[in-house]
mmCIF file of C-alpha atoms in Angstrom:
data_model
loop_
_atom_site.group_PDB
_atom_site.id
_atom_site.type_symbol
_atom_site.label_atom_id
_atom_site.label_comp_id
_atom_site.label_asym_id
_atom_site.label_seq_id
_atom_site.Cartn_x
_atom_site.Cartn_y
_atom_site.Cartn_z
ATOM 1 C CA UNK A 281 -9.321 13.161 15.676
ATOM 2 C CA UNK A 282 -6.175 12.644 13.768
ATOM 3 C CA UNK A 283 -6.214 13.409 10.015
ATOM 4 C CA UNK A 284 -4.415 11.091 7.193
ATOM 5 C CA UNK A 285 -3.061 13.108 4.509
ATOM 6 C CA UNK A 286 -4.323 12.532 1.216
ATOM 7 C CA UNK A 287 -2.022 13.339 -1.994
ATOM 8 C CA UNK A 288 -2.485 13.156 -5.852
ATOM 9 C CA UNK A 289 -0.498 11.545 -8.455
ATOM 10 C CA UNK A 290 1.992 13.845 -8.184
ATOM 11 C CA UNK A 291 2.246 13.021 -4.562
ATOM 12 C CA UNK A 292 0.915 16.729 -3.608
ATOM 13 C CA UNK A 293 -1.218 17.061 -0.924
ATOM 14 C CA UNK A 294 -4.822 17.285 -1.951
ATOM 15 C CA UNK A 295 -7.010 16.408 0.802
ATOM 16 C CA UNK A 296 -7.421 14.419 4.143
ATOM 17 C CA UNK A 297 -9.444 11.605 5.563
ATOM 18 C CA UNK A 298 -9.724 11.239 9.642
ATOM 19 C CA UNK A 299 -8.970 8.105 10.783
ATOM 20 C CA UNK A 300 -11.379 6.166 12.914
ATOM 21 C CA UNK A 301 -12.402 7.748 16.647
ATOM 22 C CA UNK A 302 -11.501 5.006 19.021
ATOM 23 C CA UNK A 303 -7.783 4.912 17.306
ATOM 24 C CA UNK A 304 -6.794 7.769 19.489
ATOM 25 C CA UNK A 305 -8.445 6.350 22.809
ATOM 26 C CA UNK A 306 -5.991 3.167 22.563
ATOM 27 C CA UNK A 307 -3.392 2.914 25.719
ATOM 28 C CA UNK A 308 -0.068 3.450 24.389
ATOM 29 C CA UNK A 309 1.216 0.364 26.147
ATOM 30 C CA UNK A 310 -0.270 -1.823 23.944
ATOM 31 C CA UNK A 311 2.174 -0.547 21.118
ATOM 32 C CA UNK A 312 5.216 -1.209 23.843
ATOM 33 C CA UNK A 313 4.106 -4.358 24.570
ATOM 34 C CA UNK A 314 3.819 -5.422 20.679
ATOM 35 C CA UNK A 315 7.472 -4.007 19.807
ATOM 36 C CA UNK A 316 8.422 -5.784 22.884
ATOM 37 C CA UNK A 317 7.882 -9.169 21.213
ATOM 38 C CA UNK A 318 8.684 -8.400 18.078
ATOM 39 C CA UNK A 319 12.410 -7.384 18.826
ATOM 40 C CA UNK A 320 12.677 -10.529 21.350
ATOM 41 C CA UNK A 321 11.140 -12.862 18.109
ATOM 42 C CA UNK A 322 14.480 -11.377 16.325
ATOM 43 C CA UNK A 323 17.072 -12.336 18.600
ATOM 44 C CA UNK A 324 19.339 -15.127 17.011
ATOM 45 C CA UNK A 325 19.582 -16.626 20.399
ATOM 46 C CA UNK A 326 22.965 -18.690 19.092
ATOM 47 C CA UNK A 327 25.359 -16.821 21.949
ATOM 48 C CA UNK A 328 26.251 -19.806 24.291
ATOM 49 C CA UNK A 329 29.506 -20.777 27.190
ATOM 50 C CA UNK A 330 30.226 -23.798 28.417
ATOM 51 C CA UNK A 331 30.122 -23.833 31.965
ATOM 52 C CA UNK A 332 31.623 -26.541 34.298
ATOM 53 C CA UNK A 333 29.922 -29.396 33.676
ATOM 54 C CA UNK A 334 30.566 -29.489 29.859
ATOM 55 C CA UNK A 335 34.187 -28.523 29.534
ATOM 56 C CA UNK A 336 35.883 -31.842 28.951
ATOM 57 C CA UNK A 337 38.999 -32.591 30.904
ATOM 58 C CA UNK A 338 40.440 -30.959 34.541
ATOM 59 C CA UNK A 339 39.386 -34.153 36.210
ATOM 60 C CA UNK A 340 43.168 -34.530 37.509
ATOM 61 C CA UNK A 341 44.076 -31.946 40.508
ATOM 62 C CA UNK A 342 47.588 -30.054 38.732
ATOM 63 C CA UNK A 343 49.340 -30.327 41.871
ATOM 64 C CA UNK A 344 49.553 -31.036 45.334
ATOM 65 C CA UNK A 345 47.099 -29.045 47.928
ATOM 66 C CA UNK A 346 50.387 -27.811 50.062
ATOM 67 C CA UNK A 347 54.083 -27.233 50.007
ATOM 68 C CA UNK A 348 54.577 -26.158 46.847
ATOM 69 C CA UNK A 349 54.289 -22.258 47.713
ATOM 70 C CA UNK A 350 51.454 -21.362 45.051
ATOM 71 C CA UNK A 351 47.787 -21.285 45.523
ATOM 72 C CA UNK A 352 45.825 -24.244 45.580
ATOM 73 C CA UNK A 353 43.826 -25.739 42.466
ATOM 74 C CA UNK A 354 41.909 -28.735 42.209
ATOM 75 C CA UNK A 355 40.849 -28.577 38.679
ATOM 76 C CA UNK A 356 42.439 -27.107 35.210
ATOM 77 C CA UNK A 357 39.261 -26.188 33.972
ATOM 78 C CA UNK A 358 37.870 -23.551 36.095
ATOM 79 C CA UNK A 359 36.943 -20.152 34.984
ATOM 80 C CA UNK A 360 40.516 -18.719 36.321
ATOM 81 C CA UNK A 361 42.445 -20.659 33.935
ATOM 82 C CA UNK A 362 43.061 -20.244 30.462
ATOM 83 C CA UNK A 363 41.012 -23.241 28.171
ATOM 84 C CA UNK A 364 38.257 -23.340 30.951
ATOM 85 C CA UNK A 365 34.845 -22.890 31.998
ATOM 86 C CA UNK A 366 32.910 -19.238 31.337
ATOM 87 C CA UNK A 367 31.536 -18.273 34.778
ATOM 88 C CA UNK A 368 27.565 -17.135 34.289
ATOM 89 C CA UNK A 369 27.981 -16.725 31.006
ATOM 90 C CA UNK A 370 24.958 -16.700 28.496
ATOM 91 C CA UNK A 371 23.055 -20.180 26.857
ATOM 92 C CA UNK A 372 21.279 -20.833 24.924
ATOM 93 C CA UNK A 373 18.327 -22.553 26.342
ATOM 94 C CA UNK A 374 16.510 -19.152 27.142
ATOM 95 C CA UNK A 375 13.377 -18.760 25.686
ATOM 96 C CA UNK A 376 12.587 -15.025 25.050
ATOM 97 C CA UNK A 377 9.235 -15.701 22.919
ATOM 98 C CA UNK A 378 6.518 -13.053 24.667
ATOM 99 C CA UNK A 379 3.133 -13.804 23.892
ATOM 100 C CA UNK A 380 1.109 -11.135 23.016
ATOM 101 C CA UNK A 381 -2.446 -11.758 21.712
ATOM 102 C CA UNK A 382 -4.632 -11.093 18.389
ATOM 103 C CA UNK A 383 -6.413 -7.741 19.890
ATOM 104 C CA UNK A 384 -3.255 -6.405 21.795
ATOM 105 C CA UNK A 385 -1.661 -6.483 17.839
ATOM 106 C CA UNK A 386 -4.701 -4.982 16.606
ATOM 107 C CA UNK A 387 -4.774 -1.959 19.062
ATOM 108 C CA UNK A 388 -0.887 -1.328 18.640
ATOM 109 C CA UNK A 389 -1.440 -0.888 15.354
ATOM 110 C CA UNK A 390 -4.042 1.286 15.541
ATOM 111 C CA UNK A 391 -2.288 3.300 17.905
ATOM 112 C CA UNK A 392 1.138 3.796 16.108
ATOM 113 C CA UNK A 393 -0.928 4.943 12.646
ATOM 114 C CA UNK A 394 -3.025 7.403 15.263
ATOM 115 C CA UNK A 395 0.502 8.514 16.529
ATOM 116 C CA UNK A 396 1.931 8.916 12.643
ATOM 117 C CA UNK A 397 -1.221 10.921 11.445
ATOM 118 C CA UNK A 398 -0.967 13.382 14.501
ATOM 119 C CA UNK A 399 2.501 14.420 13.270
ATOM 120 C CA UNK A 400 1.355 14.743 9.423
ATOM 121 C CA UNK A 401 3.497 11.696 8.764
ATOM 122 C CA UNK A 402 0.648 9.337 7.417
ATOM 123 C CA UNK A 403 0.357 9.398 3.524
ATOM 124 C CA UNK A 404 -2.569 8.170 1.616
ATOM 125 C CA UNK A 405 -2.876 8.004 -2.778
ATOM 126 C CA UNK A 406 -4.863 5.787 -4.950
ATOM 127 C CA UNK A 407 -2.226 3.980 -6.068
ATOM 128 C CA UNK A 408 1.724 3.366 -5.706
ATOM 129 C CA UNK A 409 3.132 1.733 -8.798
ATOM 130 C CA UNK A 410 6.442 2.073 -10.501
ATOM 131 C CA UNK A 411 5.838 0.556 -13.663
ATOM 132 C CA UNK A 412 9.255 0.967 -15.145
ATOM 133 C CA UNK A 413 11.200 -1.041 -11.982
ATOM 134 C CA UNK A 414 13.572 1.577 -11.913
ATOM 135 C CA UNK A 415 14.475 3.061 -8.590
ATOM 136 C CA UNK A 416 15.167 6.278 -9.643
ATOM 137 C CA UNK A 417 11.771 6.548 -10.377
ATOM 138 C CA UNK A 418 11.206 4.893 -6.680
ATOM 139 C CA UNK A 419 13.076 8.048 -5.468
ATOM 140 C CA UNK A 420 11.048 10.969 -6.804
ATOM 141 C CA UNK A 421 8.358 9.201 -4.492
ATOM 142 C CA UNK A 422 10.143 9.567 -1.710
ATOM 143 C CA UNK A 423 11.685 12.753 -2.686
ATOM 144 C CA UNK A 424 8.489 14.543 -3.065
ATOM 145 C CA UNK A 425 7.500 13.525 0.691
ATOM 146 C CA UNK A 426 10.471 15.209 2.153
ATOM 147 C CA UNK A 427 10.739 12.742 4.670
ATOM 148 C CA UNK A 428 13.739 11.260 6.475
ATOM 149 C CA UNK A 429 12.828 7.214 5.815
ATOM 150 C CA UNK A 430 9.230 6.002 5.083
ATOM 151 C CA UNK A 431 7.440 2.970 5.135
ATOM 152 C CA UNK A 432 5.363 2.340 1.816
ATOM 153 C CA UNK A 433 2.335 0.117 2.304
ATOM 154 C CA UNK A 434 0.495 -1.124 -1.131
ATOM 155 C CA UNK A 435 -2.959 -3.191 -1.092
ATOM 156 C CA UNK A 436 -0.999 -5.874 -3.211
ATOM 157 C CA UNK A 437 2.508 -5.483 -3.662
ATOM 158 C CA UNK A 438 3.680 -6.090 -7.654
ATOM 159 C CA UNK A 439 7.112 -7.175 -8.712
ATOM 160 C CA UNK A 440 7.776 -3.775 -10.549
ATOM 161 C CA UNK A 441 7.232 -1.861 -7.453
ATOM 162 C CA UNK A 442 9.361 -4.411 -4.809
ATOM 163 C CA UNK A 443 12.150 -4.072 -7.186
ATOM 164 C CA UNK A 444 12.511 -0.395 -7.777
ATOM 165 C CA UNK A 445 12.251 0.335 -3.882
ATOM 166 C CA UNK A 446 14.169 -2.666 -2.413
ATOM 167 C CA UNK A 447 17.523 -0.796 -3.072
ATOM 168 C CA UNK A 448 16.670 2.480 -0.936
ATOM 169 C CA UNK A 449 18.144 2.322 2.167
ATOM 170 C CA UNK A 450 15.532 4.940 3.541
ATOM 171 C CA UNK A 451 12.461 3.032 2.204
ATOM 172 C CA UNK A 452 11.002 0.002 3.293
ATOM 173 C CA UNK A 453 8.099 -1.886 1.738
ATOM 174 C CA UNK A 454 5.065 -4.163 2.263
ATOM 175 C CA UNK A 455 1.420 -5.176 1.318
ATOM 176 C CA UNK A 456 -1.401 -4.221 3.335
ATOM 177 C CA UNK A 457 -1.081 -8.243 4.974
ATOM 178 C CA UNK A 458 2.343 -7.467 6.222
ATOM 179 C CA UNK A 459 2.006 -4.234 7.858
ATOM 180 C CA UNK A 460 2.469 -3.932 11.371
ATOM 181 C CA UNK A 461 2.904 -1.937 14.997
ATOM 182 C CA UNK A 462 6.877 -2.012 14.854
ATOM 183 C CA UNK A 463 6.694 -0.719 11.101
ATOM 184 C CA UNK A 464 4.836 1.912 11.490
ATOM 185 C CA UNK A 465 6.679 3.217 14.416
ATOM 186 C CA UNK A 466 9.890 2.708 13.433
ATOM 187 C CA UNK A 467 9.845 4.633 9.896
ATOM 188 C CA UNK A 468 9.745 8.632 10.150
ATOM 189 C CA UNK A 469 6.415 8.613 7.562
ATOM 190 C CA UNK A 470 4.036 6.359 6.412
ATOM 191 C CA UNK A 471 2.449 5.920 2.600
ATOM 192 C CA UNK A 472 -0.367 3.481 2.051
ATOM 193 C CA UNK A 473 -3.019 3.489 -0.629
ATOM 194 C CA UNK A 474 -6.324 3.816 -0.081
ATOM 195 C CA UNK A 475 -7.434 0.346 -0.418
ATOM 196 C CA UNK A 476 -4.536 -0.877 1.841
ATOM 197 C CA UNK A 477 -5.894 1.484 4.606
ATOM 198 C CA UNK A 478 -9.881 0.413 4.178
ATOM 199 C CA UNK A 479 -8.486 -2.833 4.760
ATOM 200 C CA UNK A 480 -6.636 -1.712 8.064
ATOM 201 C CA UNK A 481 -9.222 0.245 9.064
ATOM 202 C CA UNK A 482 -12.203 -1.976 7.997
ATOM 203 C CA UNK A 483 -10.394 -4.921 10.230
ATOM 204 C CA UNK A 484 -10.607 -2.723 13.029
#
């Protein structure tokens, strides 16, 4: 059973709390089926080529079929020539939307926080709040978890807090309705407050 790590106001490890049993029975391919969509929701899906039958123009054949001692064209606006049609390239009429359903979100989640605790890289304190919006102050926090980039996760996020972490590059964060699978696994370390993860966990 994998164990969160609790820490004090000082951000000092104090304690832990095991997560929930079935978290560490859930297949892994939920979680890769979860980022899956997620990245394919992102795409801008703007790259797009004409191809033959909407480049304007070429109706006229250039020249003559014979005689002339070059190779034959019938059209100015194939792929070969320069102002022409794009050969296979990409449109954009592709959907990439890949549905995946309320539970399969519910069980990647559970399984990326499963796979954070296991490598001592899920946080829990009472409370995250930097009252004085500075992000210097944002910075001890992150300093004092001697982590590479970390995902903070508050029950209800305050302005105070959004503004002094929303200029660290390694720090990303969200309330406790926002979190998800591809947050969690992408950031090194985790931080949520206890009320924020009885709601996760309570859900479950």
């Amino acid at each position: 059973m994998s164990k969160v790590l609790v820490l004090n106001e000082k951000f000092e490890k104090s304690g832990e709390l095991a997560l929930p049993a079935e978290f560490a029975e859930v297949n892994p391919h939920n979680l890769y089926l979860y980022v899956k969509s997620y990245l394919a929701s992102m795409r801008a899906n703007t790259a797009h080529t004409k191809s033959r039958a909407f480049v304007s123009g070429g109706g006229k054949k250039p020249w003559r079929q014979k005689g002339r001692g070059g190779a034959r064209a019938g059209s100015t606006r194939t792929n070969v020539w320069v102002g022409g049609a794009v050969a296979f390239g990409p449109t954009n009429n592709k959907n990439y939307f890949q549905k995946v359903n309320k539970k399969q979100k519910r069980l990647a989640l559970e399984f990326a926080l499963n796979e954070k605790a296991a490598a001592n890289k899920l946080f829990t304190v009472d409370s995250i709040a930097i009252e004085s919006g500075k992000t210097k102050d944002a910075a001890k926090v992150i300093k004092a978890l001697n982590v590479r980039d970390v995902l903070v996760v508050k029950d209800l996020l305050d302005d105070k807090t959004l503004l002094a972490f929303r200029n660290l590059a390694n720090c990303y964060v969200v309330d406790a309705s926002e979190v998800n699978a591809y947050l969690v696994a992408t950031y090194s370390a985790v931080i949520i407050e206890k009320a924020a993860l009885q709601t996760i966990t309570k859900e479950g």
